[in-house]
mmCIF file of C-alpha atoms in Angstrom:
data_model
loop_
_atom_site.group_PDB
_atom_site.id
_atom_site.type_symbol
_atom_site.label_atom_id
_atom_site.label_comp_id
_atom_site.label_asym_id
_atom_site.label_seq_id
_atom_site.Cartn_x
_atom_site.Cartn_y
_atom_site.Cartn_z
ATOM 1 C CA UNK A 1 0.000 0.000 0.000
ATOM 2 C CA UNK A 2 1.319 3.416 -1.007
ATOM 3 C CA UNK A 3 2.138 6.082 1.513
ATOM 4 C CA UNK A 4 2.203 9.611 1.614
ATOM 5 C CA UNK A 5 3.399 12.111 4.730
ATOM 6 C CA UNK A 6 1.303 14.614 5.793
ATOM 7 C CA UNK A 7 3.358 17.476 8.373
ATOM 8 C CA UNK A 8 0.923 18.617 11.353
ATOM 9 C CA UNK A 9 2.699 20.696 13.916
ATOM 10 C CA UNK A 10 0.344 22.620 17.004
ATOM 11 C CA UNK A 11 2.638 25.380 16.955
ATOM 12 C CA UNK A 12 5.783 26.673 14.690
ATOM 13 C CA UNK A 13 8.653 25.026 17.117
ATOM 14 C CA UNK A 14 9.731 22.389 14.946
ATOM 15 C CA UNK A 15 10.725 19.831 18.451
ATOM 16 C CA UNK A 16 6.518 19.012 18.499
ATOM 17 C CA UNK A 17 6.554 18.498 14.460
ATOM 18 C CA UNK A 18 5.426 14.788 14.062
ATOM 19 C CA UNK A 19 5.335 13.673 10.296
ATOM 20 C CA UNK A 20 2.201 12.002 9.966
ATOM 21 C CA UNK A 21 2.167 9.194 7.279
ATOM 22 C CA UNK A 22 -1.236 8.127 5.701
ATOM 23 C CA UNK A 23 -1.708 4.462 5.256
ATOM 24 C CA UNK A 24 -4.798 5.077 3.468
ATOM 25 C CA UNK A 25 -8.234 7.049 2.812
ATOM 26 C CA UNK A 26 -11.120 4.855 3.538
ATOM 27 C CA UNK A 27 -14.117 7.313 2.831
ATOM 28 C CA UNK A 28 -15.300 10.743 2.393
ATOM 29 C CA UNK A 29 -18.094 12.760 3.672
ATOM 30 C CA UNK A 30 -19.269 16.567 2.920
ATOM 31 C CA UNK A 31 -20.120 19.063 5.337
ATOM 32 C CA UNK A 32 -21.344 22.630 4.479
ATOM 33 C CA UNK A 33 -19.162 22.461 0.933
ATOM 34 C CA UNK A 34 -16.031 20.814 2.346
ATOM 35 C CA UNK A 35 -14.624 17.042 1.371
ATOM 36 C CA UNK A 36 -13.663 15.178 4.736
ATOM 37 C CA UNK A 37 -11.539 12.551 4.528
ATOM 38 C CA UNK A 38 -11.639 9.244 6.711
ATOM 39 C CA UNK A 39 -7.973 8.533 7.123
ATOM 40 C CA UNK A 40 -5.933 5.713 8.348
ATOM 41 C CA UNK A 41 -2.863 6.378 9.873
ATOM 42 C CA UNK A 42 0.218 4.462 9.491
ATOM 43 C CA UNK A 43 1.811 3.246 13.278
ATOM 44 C CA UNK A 44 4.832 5.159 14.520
ATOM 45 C CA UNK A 45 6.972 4.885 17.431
ATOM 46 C CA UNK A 46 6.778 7.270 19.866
ATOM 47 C CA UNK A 47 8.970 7.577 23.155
ATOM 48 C CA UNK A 48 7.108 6.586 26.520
ATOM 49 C CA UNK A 49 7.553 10.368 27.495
ATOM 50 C CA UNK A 50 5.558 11.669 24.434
ATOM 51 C CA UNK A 51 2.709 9.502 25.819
ATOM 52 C CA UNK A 52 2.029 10.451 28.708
ATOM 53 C CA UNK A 53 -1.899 10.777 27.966
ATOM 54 C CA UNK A 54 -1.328 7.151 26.968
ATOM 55 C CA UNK A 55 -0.248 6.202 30.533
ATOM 56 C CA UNK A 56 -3.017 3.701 31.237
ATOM 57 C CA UNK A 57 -2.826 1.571 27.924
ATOM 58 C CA UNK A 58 0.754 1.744 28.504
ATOM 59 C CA UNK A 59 0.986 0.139 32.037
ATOM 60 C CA UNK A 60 -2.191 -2.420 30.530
ATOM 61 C CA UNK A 61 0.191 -3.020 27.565
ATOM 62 C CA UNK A 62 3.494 -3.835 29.596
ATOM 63 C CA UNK A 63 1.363 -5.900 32.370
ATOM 64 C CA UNK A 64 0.498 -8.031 29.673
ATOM 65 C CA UNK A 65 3.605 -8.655 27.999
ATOM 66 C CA UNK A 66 5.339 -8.561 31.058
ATOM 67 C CA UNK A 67 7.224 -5.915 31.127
ATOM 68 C CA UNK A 68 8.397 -4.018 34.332
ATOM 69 C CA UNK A 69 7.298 -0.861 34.857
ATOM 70 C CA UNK A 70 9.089 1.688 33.414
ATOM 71 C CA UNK A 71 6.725 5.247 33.008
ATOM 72 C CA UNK A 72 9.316 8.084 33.399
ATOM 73 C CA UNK A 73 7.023 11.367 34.151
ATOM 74 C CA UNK A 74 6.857 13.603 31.761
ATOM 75 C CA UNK A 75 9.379 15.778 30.231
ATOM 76 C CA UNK A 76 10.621 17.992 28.025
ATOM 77 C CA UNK A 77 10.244 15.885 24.912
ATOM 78 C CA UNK A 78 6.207 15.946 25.536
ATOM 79 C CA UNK A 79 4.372 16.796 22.380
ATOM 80 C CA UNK A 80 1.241 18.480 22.811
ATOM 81 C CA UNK A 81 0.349 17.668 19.680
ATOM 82 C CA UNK A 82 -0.212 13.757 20.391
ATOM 83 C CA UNK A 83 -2.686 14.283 23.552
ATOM 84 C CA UNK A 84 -5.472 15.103 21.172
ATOM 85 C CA UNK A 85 -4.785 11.386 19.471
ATOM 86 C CA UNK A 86 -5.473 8.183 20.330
ATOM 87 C CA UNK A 87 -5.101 4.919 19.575
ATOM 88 C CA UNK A 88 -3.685 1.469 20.593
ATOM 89 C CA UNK A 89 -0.347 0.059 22.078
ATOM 90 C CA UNK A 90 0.879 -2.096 19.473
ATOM 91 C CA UNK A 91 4.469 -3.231 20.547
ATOM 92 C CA UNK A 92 7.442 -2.284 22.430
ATOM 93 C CA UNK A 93 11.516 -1.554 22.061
ATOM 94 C CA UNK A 94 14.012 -0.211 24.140
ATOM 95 C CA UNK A 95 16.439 2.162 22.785
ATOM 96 C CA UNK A 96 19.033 3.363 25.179
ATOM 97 C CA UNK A 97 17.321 2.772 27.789
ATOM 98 C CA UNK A 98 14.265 4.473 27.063
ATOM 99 C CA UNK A 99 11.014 2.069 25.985
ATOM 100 C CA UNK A 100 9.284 3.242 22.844
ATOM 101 C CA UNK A 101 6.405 2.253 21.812
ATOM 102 C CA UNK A 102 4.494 1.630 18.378
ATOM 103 C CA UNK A 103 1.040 3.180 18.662
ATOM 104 C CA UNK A 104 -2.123 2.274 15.722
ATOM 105 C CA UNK A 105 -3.432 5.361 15.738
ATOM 106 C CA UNK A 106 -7.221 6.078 15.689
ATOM 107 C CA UNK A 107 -8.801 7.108 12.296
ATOM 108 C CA UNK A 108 -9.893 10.449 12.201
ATOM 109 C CA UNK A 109 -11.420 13.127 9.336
ATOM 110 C CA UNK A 110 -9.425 15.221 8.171
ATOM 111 C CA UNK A 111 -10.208 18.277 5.496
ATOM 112 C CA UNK A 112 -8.952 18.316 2.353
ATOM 113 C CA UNK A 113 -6.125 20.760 3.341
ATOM 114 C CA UNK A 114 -4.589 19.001 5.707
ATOM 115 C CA UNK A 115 -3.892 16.185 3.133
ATOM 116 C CA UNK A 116 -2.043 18.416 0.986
ATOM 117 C CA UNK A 117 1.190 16.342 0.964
ATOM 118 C CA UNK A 118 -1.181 13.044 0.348
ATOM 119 C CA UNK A 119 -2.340 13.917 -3.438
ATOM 120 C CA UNK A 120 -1.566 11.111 -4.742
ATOM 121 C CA UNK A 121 -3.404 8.678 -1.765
ATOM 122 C CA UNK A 122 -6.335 11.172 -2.703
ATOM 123 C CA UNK A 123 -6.293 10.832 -6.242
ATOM 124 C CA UNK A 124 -5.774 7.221 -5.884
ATOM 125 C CA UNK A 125 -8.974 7.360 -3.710
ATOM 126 C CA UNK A 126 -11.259 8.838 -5.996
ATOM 127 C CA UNK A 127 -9.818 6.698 -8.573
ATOM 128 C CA UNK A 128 -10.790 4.081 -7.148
ATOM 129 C CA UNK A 129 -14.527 5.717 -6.031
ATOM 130 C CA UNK A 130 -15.872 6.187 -9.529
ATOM 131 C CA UNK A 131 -14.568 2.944 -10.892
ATOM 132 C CA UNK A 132 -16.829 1.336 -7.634
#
């Protein structure tokens, strides 16, 4: 399956730019003259302190792999812009020390805009649509 990167960043420092990769567009919807897409996000790997809003799956996750405890509080390396996202704890690594986790992130909709660096995943889409 093809992917494409879409950049989202909350504010202009570029330490809480995450580079969002589309796995693929599933659906559309309008609302009041705008396309919405329903996109699936491809899994990154985030570091346990970016997750802190995660904490909960996190200890569920490494209870039932077995892995010890190892939640460091948060940091300076939180991102503000992954508390508004959600999704599931999908496997583990250490990497000097510090666990990092791969996280399937929830679908969401997103406006047409903020797939700007996805064209071709779009195009591909509504290719796809009209032959349906």
């Amino acid at each position: 399956m093809e992917r494409q990167s879409v950049n989202q960043s909350s504010s202009d420092n570029d330490a809480s730019m995450t580079e969002w990769q589309v796995e693929r567009i599933q659906r559309h919807s309008v609302l009041r003259d705008a396309i919405y897409y329903h996109v699936v996000w491809k899994p990154t790997w985030e570091s346990e302190d970016k997750l802190q809003h995660m904490l909960p799956d996190i200890i569920a996750w490494n209870t039932c792999h077995r892995y010890p405890e190892s939640i460091r509080r948060p940091s300076n390396q939180f991102d503000p812009t992954l508390e508004h996202w959600s999704g599931k704890v999908i496997g583990r690594k250490e990497v000097d020390g510090l666990a990092y986790y791969k996280i399937q992130w929830e679908a969401t909709m997103e406006p047409e805009a903020n797939l700007e660096n996805a064209k071709g995943l779009v195009r591909k889409y509504w290719d796809t649509f009209y032959k349906a």
